[in-house]
Amino acid sequence: AVKVLNLLFEGASKSFDIECTVMRQIRHRNLVKVIASCSSRDFKASVLQYMPLGGLEVYLDSDGHHLNLVQRLDIMIDVACALEYLHHGYSENMTAYVSDFGIVKILVGQNYSTLTATLGTTGYIAP
């Protein structure tokens, strides 16, 4: 998957650079991996691990896809493990992965100002 940054958002360029630096340092089985990034003055994008089954919203908000209780619990545990790792550590089978999670704000904290009401990378927020 390719994420292209909208450079019209104030602070988007700095947010992108910090997020790329941080995401290169973290490793966890439930965090989407950054394959590569491209950063120039006029264009910034990152290439992320492809998720062949798509996003979780497809399975939670769709009439055509149903998850049983065990699958839902497995997903909740996967997400909880990824979030626990982000808060406490650095170093096709329905396994949940966390991506686009505002890691800049989580790891850099109040020394860097991103968004105050919505977590996520500036310029990537879904409508």
mmCIF file of C-alpha atoms in Angstrom:
data_model
loop_
_atom_site.group_PDB
_atom_site.id
_atom_site.type_symbol
_atom_site.label_atom_id
_atom_site.label_comp_id
_atom_site.label_asym_id
_atom_site.label_seq_id
_atom_site.Cartn_x
_atom_site.Cartn_y
_atom_site.Cartn_z
ATOM 1 C CA ALA A 1 0.000 0.000 0.000
ATOM 2 C CA VAL A 2 1.201 3.521 -0.739
ATOM 3 C CA LYS A 3 0.342 6.517 1.440
ATOM 4 C CA VAL A 4 0.859 9.867 -0.280
ATOM 5 C CA LEU A 5 1.042 12.860 2.022
ATOM 6 C CA ASN A 6 -1.111 15.905 1.353
ATOM 7 C CA LEU A 7 1.447 18.704 1.750
ATOM 8 C CA LEU A 8 -1.299 21.345 2.011
ATOM 9 C CA PHE A 9 -1.802 20.514 5.712
ATOM 10 C CA GLU A 10 0.277 22.699 8.026
ATOM 11 C CA GLY A 11 2.979 20.651 9.732
ATOM 12 C CA ALA A 12 2.441 17.650 7.461
ATOM 13 C CA SER A 13 6.013 17.586 6.190
ATOM 14 C CA LYS A 14 7.582 17.616 9.664
ATOM 15 C CA SER A 15 5.058 15.035 10.895
ATOM 16 C CA PHE A 16 5.929 12.742 7.971
ATOM 17 C CA ASP A 17 9.679 12.982 8.567
ATOM 18 C CA ILE A 18 9.351 12.222 12.285
ATOM 19 C CA GLU A 19 6.912 9.361 11.701
ATOM 20 C CA CYS A 20 9.228 7.739 9.125
ATOM 21 C CA THR A 21 12.155 7.951 11.540
ATOM 22 C CA VAL A 22 10.165 6.412 14.386
ATOM 23 C CA MET A 23 8.497 3.707 12.290
ATOM 24 C CA ARG A 24 11.883 2.493 10.999
ATOM 25 C CA GLN A 25 12.894 1.784 14.614
ATOM 26 C CA ILE A 26 9.895 -0.273 15.743
ATOM 27 C CA ARG A 27 9.248 -3.962 15.106
ATOM 28 C CA HIS A 28 6.168 -5.896 16.144
ATOM 29 C CA ARG A 29 4.185 -8.633 14.409
ATOM 30 C CA ASN A 30 0.959 -6.601 14.618
ATOM 31 C CA LEU A 31 2.298 -3.298 13.285
ATOM 32 C CA VAL A 32 2.250 -2.650 9.554
ATOM 33 C CA LYS A 33 5.810 -2.579 8.245
ATOM 34 C CA VAL A 34 7.234 0.375 6.325
ATOM 35 C CA ILE A 35 8.852 -0.974 3.158
ATOM 36 C CA ALA A 36 10.227 2.346 1.895
ATOM 37 C CA SER A 37 9.634 6.067 1.946
ATOM 38 C CA CYS A 38 10.152 8.853 -0.566
ATOM 39 C CA SER A 39 10.683 12.394 0.622
ATOM 40 C CA SER A 40 11.406 15.444 -1.491
ATOM 41 C CA ARG A 41 10.397 19.068 -1.185
ATOM 42 C CA ASP A 42 7.286 18.581 -3.356
ATOM 43 C CA PHE A 43 6.335 14.943 -2.708
ATOM 44 C CA LYS A 44 6.262 12.636 0.305
ATOM 45 C CA ALA A 45 4.991 9.068 0.362
ATOM 46 C CA SER A 46 5.529 5.828 2.219
ATOM 47 C CA VAL A 47 5.200 2.269 0.968
ATOM 48 C CA LEU A 48 3.613 0.044 3.590
ATOM 49 C CA GLN A 49 3.144 -3.691 3.910
ATOM 50 C CA TYR A 50 0.144 -4.738 1.803
ATOM 51 C CA MET A 51 -2.838 -6.188 3.660
ATOM 52 C CA PRO A 52 -4.579 -8.502 1.151
ATOM 53 C CA LEU A 53 -7.786 -8.721 3.187
ATOM 54 C CA GLY A 54 -8.118 -4.938 3.451
ATOM 55 C CA GLY A 55 -8.966 -2.890 6.509
ATOM 56 C CA LEU A 56 -10.880 -4.109 9.500
ATOM 57 C CA GLU A 57 -13.813 -1.804 8.714
ATOM 58 C CA VAL A 58 -14.722 -4.137 5.828
ATOM 59 C CA TYR A 59 -15.378 -6.935 8.303
ATOM 60 C CA LEU A 60 -17.049 -4.853 11.000
ATOM 61 C CA ASP A 61 -19.375 -2.732 8.838
ATOM 62 C CA SER A 62 -20.302 -5.104 6.016
ATOM 63 C CA ASP A 63 -23.288 -7.354 5.480
ATOM 64 C CA GLY A 64 -21.220 -9.679 3.288
ATOM 65 C CA HIS A 65 -18.441 -10.377 5.812
ATOM 66 C CA HIS A 66 -19.089 -11.790 9.251
ATOM 67 C CA LEU A 67 -16.663 -12.449 12.073
ATOM 68 C CA ASN A 68 -17.472 -14.979 14.738
ATOM 69 C CA LEU A 69 -16.775 -14.313 18.419
ATOM 70 C CA VAL A 70 -13.395 -16.093 18.399
ATOM 71 C CA GLN A 71 -12.224 -14.068 15.372
ATOM 72 C CA ARG A 72 -13.338 -10.819 17.032
ATOM 73 C CA LEU A 73 -11.507 -11.722 20.243
ATOM 74 C CA ASP A 74 -8.348 -12.622 18.299
ATOM 75 C CA ILE A 75 -8.443 -9.237 16.563
ATOM 76 C CA MET A 76 -8.944 -7.403 19.865
ATOM 77 C CA ILE A 77 -5.986 -9.252 21.399
ATOM 78 C CA ASP A 78 -3.787 -8.484 18.359
ATOM 79 C CA VAL A 79 -4.618 -4.778 18.511
ATOM 80 C CA ALA A 80 -4.107 -4.675 22.285
ATOM 81 C CA CYS A 81 -0.681 -6.337 21.907
ATOM 82 C CA ALA A 82 0.372 -3.789 19.269
ATOM 83 C CA LEU A 83 -0.796 -0.859 21.388
ATOM 84 C CA GLU A 84 0.897 -2.285 24.487
ATOM 85 C CA TYR A 85 4.139 -2.567 22.510
ATOM 86 C CA LEU A 86 3.884 1.049 21.347
ATOM 87 C CA HIS A 87 3.411 2.255 24.895
ATOM 88 C CA HIS A 88 5.975 0.008 26.609
ATOM 89 C CA GLY A 89 8.563 -1.259 24.138
ATOM 90 C CA TYR A 90 10.827 -0.318 21.273
ATOM 91 C CA SER A 91 12.898 -2.815 19.961
ATOM 92 C CA GLU A 92 -4.502 -14.003 5.029
ATOM 93 C CA ASN A 93 -5.006 -15.469 8.586
ATOM 94 C CA MET A 94 -7.100 -12.653 10.129
ATOM 95 C CA THR A 95 -4.235 -11.402 12.296
ATOM 96 C CA ALA A 96 -4.904 -7.751 13.102
ATOM 97 C CA TYR A 97 -2.307 -5.106 12.210
ATOM 98 C CA VAL A 98 -2.156 -1.522 13.427
ATOM 99 C CA SER A 99 -1.245 1.250 10.994
ATOM 100 C CA ASP A 100 -1.648 5.023 10.703
ATOM 101 C CA PHE A 101 -1.839 5.288 14.449
ATOM 102 C CA GLY A 102 -0.391 8.696 15.226
ATOM 103 C CA ILE A 103 2.874 7.233 16.473
ATOM 104 C CA VAL A 104 4.541 10.638 16.306
ATOM 105 C CA LYS A 105 2.288 11.986 19.026
ATOM 106 C CA ILE A 106 2.492 8.780 21.069
ATOM 107 C CA LEU A 107 6.298 8.570 21.143
ATOM 108 C CA VAL A 108 7.354 12.197 20.894
ATOM 109 C CA GLY A 109 4.636 13.418 23.235
ATOM 110 C CA GLN A 110 4.034 17.021 24.098
ATOM 111 C CA ASN A 111 7.380 18.228 22.725
ATOM 112 C CA TYR A 112 5.886 18.059 19.234
ATOM 113 C CA SER A 113 2.538 19.519 18.263
ATOM 114 C CA THR A 114 0.460 17.504 15.789
ATOM 115 C CA LEU A 115 -3.302 17.275 16.118
ATOM 116 C CA THR A 116 -4.911 17.831 19.492
ATOM 117 C CA ALA A 117 -8.357 16.299 19.007
ATOM 118 C CA THR A 118 -7.660 13.534 16.507
ATOM 119 C CA LEU A 119 -4.835 11.015 16.582
ATOM 120 C CA GLY A 120 -3.220 10.261 13.265
ATOM 121 C CA THR A 121 -0.594 11.590 10.962
ATOM 122 C CA THR A 122 -1.268 15.096 9.704
ATOM 123 C CA GLY A 123 -2.358 14.878 6.075
ATOM 124 C CA TYR A 124 -3.502 11.258 6.291
ATOM 125 C CA ILE A 125 -6.702 11.628 8.327
ATOM 126 C CA ALA A 126 -9.658 9.839 6.736
ATOM 127 C CA PRO A 127 -12.771 11.951 5.952
#
